[in-house]
Amino acid sequence: MMRTGLNIRVLLSTLLISLGALGDLKVYALSARQLADNKISKKQFDGNIEVWWSSELLPDSHSPVWYTNPPDPSEIRYKLDHHTELKWKKSVKPAGPVIRVNPDKTYQTVLGIGTSLEATTLYAIKKNRSEEEIREILKLLIDPDHGMGFNLFRITIGTSDFSDGRTVSTHPKGFYSYQDNSEAEFSIQPDIDLGIVDMLKLTADVAANLDPPQEIKFTAACWSPPGWMKTSGTLIGGTLKSGYEKHLAGYFRKFIEAYAAEGIPIYAITIQNEPNYLPKDYPGMMLTPEQEMAVVVAAYENFHSNLSDKDELQTKIWINDHNFEDWVNADYILTALEKMGKKHYVDATAFHNYTPFPASNMSKLHQKHPHTDIQLTEHSEWGVAGMRNIQQYFQNWSRSYMYWVTMTTKKLDEHNQGPYNRLGELSPTLLIEKNSFSPEWYVTPEYYLISQFSKFIRPGAIRINCDKGSDANVTFVAFKNLDNSIVLVGVNQTKKSRTFTVKYNEKMFSASLAAKCIGTYRWQE
């Protein structure tokens, strides 16, 4: 979940973008031509090093200013600025620390980088906009040339803490499942009536019609099964009733099949969002590792049943979907499944980052279970400190990073009946509605900061060895894309410009990175 600003370091600014006539690319003029100038060149590499910078702005990590009075865009120093290319040299006198990049030593491949398309975000994107205007926003999220290049989108199975189904549910806050009582027929009609299904279909269509087409993946997380499957009898609280594992597995199958019938394939599901936390005011439940393992077994065997009346489902199963300290639960599940000869039932362990435990716990899990993937499925990141977090996710074997809650309306509880729907509770998102009456919106600096990863590190890239640097200077992570381009991402969290030297094979270059900035350096192998 998105936690309060008091618990998260938020370093945000904003850039106003007028969207009065989205069919005309000139509507992005207030971005200082960034959305045009930042197109990734398709030119042949000339042997130089391409350089892009983005910067954070304000130090106030939980100021409501981002919703009430956002700064002028001119105050943001760097917005994916394409700097002068650097040149390789056979030898240079090192300036600052030497960062060695070694493409011969490789680690995990990248599944992708993305964000959530939960109900609150989808409502905000479509509000006051024509289909053409909605498509333009979705293009900015997906297009790696003119936008962020996201390829992973996390959606919810029924109600989450960022939703509002009051128009389709009798619950006072609009919470719903797809089968609110055991006698009812399963139906995703609430998602259809709320426009969720149409928006996700539109997202897939936008990706398919880019030039070139982009492949995107939807992952889905369950906040709560229907109340009749739970000890609480409601969507809030409780745990899964004993013996209901197959009921829940069937519920997942029906969701996957219903969404597939709408043209929305589900790449992976997580068994339970945050199974170690029991929310008091929104849907959720607790699961012990033993319970989660039992649901994994039931779900996998349901998905891969050889009964003639069922098609085999290729949707992958991810476990945990919670914080770094919970790696021990995943270890328990994977170890137990291995003893049963069923370790392949789990494709990946998913993590969030809402407690002070280190990302290195993911490496502990990887060391014990190297053949099970690791994914970072939820945590919003702000400022250069957040970009350092993303570096660490990848350095500790995650194959992905997914932001949480992409866009909000100016009135924070307009389509959000969870607890994080007021100033001081809801941290700023990538995109924010400018006012309640027009299609205008603006972006926070994180649009640019996160793009320093997502535009350049493409699906299928492999992480390669490089010196990590230091927080007192610049930190680094490196990748090799399928097109053999090398991408080195550096983060300077300090208040001063920092210099460094990169050594790659038998050549070198020296560079500097401005204070509170992230820099991306790309060259051809």
PDB file of N, CA and C in Angstrom, residues 9 19 66 75 110 196 221-222 257 289 329 351 357 391 409 423 429 431 435 444 465-466 473 480 483 490 502 515:
ATOM      1  N   ARG A   9      10.115   8.965   2.606  1.00  0.00           N
ATOM      2  CA  ARG A   9      10.828  10.171   2.186  1.00  0.00           C
ATOM      3  C   ARG A   9      10.362  10.546   0.795  1.00  0.00           C
ATOM      4  N   LEU A  19      -3.195  19.948 -21.393  1.00  0.00           N
ATOM      5  CA  LEU A  19      -3.721  18.899 -22.258  1.00  0.00           C
ATOM      6  C   LEU A  19      -5.023  19.342 -22.899  1.00  0.00           C
ATOM      7  N   TRP A  66       2.271  19.609  -3.344  1.00  0.00           N
ATOM      8  CA  TRP A  66       2.172  18.974  -4.653  1.00  0.00           C
ATOM      9  C   TRP A  66       0.718  18.833  -5.107  1.00  0.00           C
ATOM     10  N   GLU A  75      11.563  25.526 -12.157  1.00  0.00           N
ATOM     11  CA  GLU A  75      12.405  25.289 -10.986  1.00  0.00           C
ATOM     12  C   GLU A  75      13.096  23.934 -11.029  1.00  0.00           C
ATOM     13  N   VAL A 110      16.045  -8.674 -16.850  1.00  0.00           N
ATOM     14  CA  VAL A 110      15.010  -7.731 -16.429  1.00  0.00           C
ATOM     15  C   VAL A 110      13.681  -8.108 -17.065  1.00  0.00           C
ATOM     16  N   ILE A 196     -13.088  -0.143 -15.560  1.00  0.00           N
ATOM     17  CA  ILE A 196     -11.743  -0.691 -15.374  1.00  0.00           C
ATOM     18  C   ILE A 196     -11.346  -1.564 -16.552  1.00  0.00           C
ATOM     19  N   ALA A 221      -3.011  -8.728  -8.252  1.00  0.00           N
ATOM     20  CA  ALA A 221      -2.891  -9.047  -6.832  1.00  0.00           C
ATOM     21  C   ALA A 221      -4.263  -9.039  -6.177  1.00  0.00           C
ATOM     22  N   CYS A 222      -4.469  -9.978  -5.266  1.00  0.00           N
ATOM     23  CA  CYS A 222      -5.727 -10.085  -4.542  1.00  0.00           C
ATOM     24  C   CYS A 222      -5.577  -9.461  -3.155  1.00  0.00           C
ATOM     25  N   GLU A 257      -9.740 -16.231 -16.462  1.00  0.00           N
ATOM     26  CA  GLU A 257     -10.491 -16.570 -17.666  1.00  0.00           C
ATOM     27  C   GLU A 257     -11.400 -15.420 -18.099  1.00  0.00           C
ATOM     28  N   PRO A 289       2.446 -18.734   6.419  1.00  0.00           N
ATOM     29  CA  PRO A 289       3.149 -19.384   5.309  1.00  0.00           C
ATOM     30  C   PRO A 289       2.538 -20.731   4.937  1.00  0.00           C
ATOM     31  N   ASN A 329       9.365 -16.156   5.288  1.00  0.00           N
ATOM     32  CA  ASN A 329       8.139 -16.877   4.944  1.00  0.00           C
ATOM     33  C   ASN A 329       8.248 -17.501   3.561  1.00  0.00           C
ATOM     34  N   PHE A 351       8.105  -8.636  -3.561  1.00  0.00           N
ATOM     35  CA  PHE A 351       8.423  -7.841  -2.381  1.00  0.00           C
ATOM     36  C   PHE A 351       7.869  -6.429  -2.476  1.00  0.00           C
ATOM     37  N   PHE A 357      13.786  -2.689   6.914  1.00  0.00           N
ATOM     38  CA  PHE A 357      14.660  -3.821   6.635  1.00  0.00           C
ATOM     39  C   PHE A 357      15.293  -3.670   5.246  1.00  0.00           C
ATOM     40  N   GLN A 391      18.031   1.238  -7.605  1.00  0.00           N
ATOM     41  CA  GLN A 391      19.316   0.587  -7.870  1.00  0.00           C
ATOM     42  C   GLN A 391      19.489  -0.650  -6.997  1.00  0.00           C
ATOM     43  N   THR A 409      -6.743  12.364  -8.614  1.00  0.00           N
ATOM     44  CA  THR A 409      -7.502  13.590  -8.843  1.00  0.00           C
ATOM     45  C   THR A 409      -7.103  14.623  -7.794  1.00  0.00           C
ATOM     46  N   LEU A 423      -4.906  14.825   2.413  1.00  0.00           N
ATOM     47  CA  LEU A 423      -3.600  15.449   2.539  1.00  0.00           C
ATOM     48  C   LEU A 423      -2.914  14.971   3.804  1.00  0.00           C
ATOM     49  N   THR A 429       1.722  11.454  -6.542  1.00  0.00           N
ATOM     50  CA  THR A 429       1.867  10.413  -7.550  1.00  0.00           C
ATOM     51  C   THR A 429       2.601  10.953  -8.770  1.00  0.00           C
ATOM     52  N   LEU A 431       1.500  11.447 -11.810  1.00  0.00           N
ATOM     53  CA  LEU A 431       0.643  12.380 -12.520  1.00  0.00           C
ATOM     54  C   LEU A 431      -0.438  12.861 -11.554  1.00  0.00           C
ATOM     55  N   ASN A 435      -6.963  20.445 -11.992  1.00  0.00           N
ATOM     56  CA  ASN A 435      -8.176  20.915 -11.318  1.00  0.00           C
ATOM     57  C   ASN A 435      -9.293  19.928 -11.605  1.00  0.00           C
ATOM     58  N   THR A 444       5.031  15.093 -11.612  1.00  0.00           N
ATOM     59  CA  THR A 444       6.058  15.351 -10.618  1.00  0.00           C
ATOM     60  C   THR A 444       7.424  15.011 -11.219  1.00  0.00           C
ATOM     61  N   ASN A 465      28.010  -6.780 -14.168  1.00  0.00           N
ATOM     62  CA  ASN A 465      28.817  -6.379 -13.025  1.00  0.00           C
ATOM     63  C   ASN A 465      29.363  -4.975 -13.185  1.00  0.00           C
ATOM     64  N   CYS A 466      29.276  -4.201 -12.118  1.00  0.00           N
ATOM     65  CA  CYS A 466      29.983  -2.929 -12.072  1.00  0.00           C
ATOM     66  C   CYS A 466      30.213  -2.565 -10.612  1.00  0.00           C
ATOM     67  N   ASN A 473      29.472   9.588  -2.770  1.00  0.00           N
ATOM     68  CA  ASN A 473      29.852  10.093  -4.089  1.00  0.00           C
ATOM     69  C   ASN A 473      28.713   9.804  -5.059  1.00  0.00           C
ATOM     70  N   LYS A 480      23.012  -4.699 -19.735  1.00  0.00           N
ATOM     71  CA  LYS A 480      23.239  -4.867 -21.164  1.00  0.00           C
ATOM     72  C   LYS A 480      21.918  -5.227 -21.810  1.00  0.00           C
ATOM     73  N   ASP A 483      19.922  -5.262 -27.579  1.00  0.00           N
ATOM     74  CA  ASP A 483      20.571  -4.681 -28.763  1.00  0.00           C
ATOM     75  C   ASP A 483      22.058  -4.435 -28.537  1.00  0.00           C
ATOM     76  N   GLY A 490      23.758   6.212 -12.746  1.00  0.00           N
ATOM     77  CA  GLY A 490      24.416   6.734 -11.562  1.00  0.00           C
ATOM     78  C   GLY A 490      23.497   7.664 -10.791  1.00  0.00           C
ATOM     79  N   VAL A 502      34.874   5.991 -15.440  1.00  0.00           N
ATOM     80  CA  VAL A 502      34.351   4.666 -15.798  1.00  0.00           C
ATOM     81  C   VAL A 502      35.393   3.944 -16.641  1.00  0.00           C
ATOM     82  N   ALA A 515      24.644  17.753  -8.312  1.00  0.00           N
ATOM     83  CA  ALA A 515      24.071  17.425  -7.012  1.00  0.00           C
ATOM     84  C   ALA A 515      22.603  17.027  -7.156  1.00  0.00           C
TER      85      ALA A 515
END
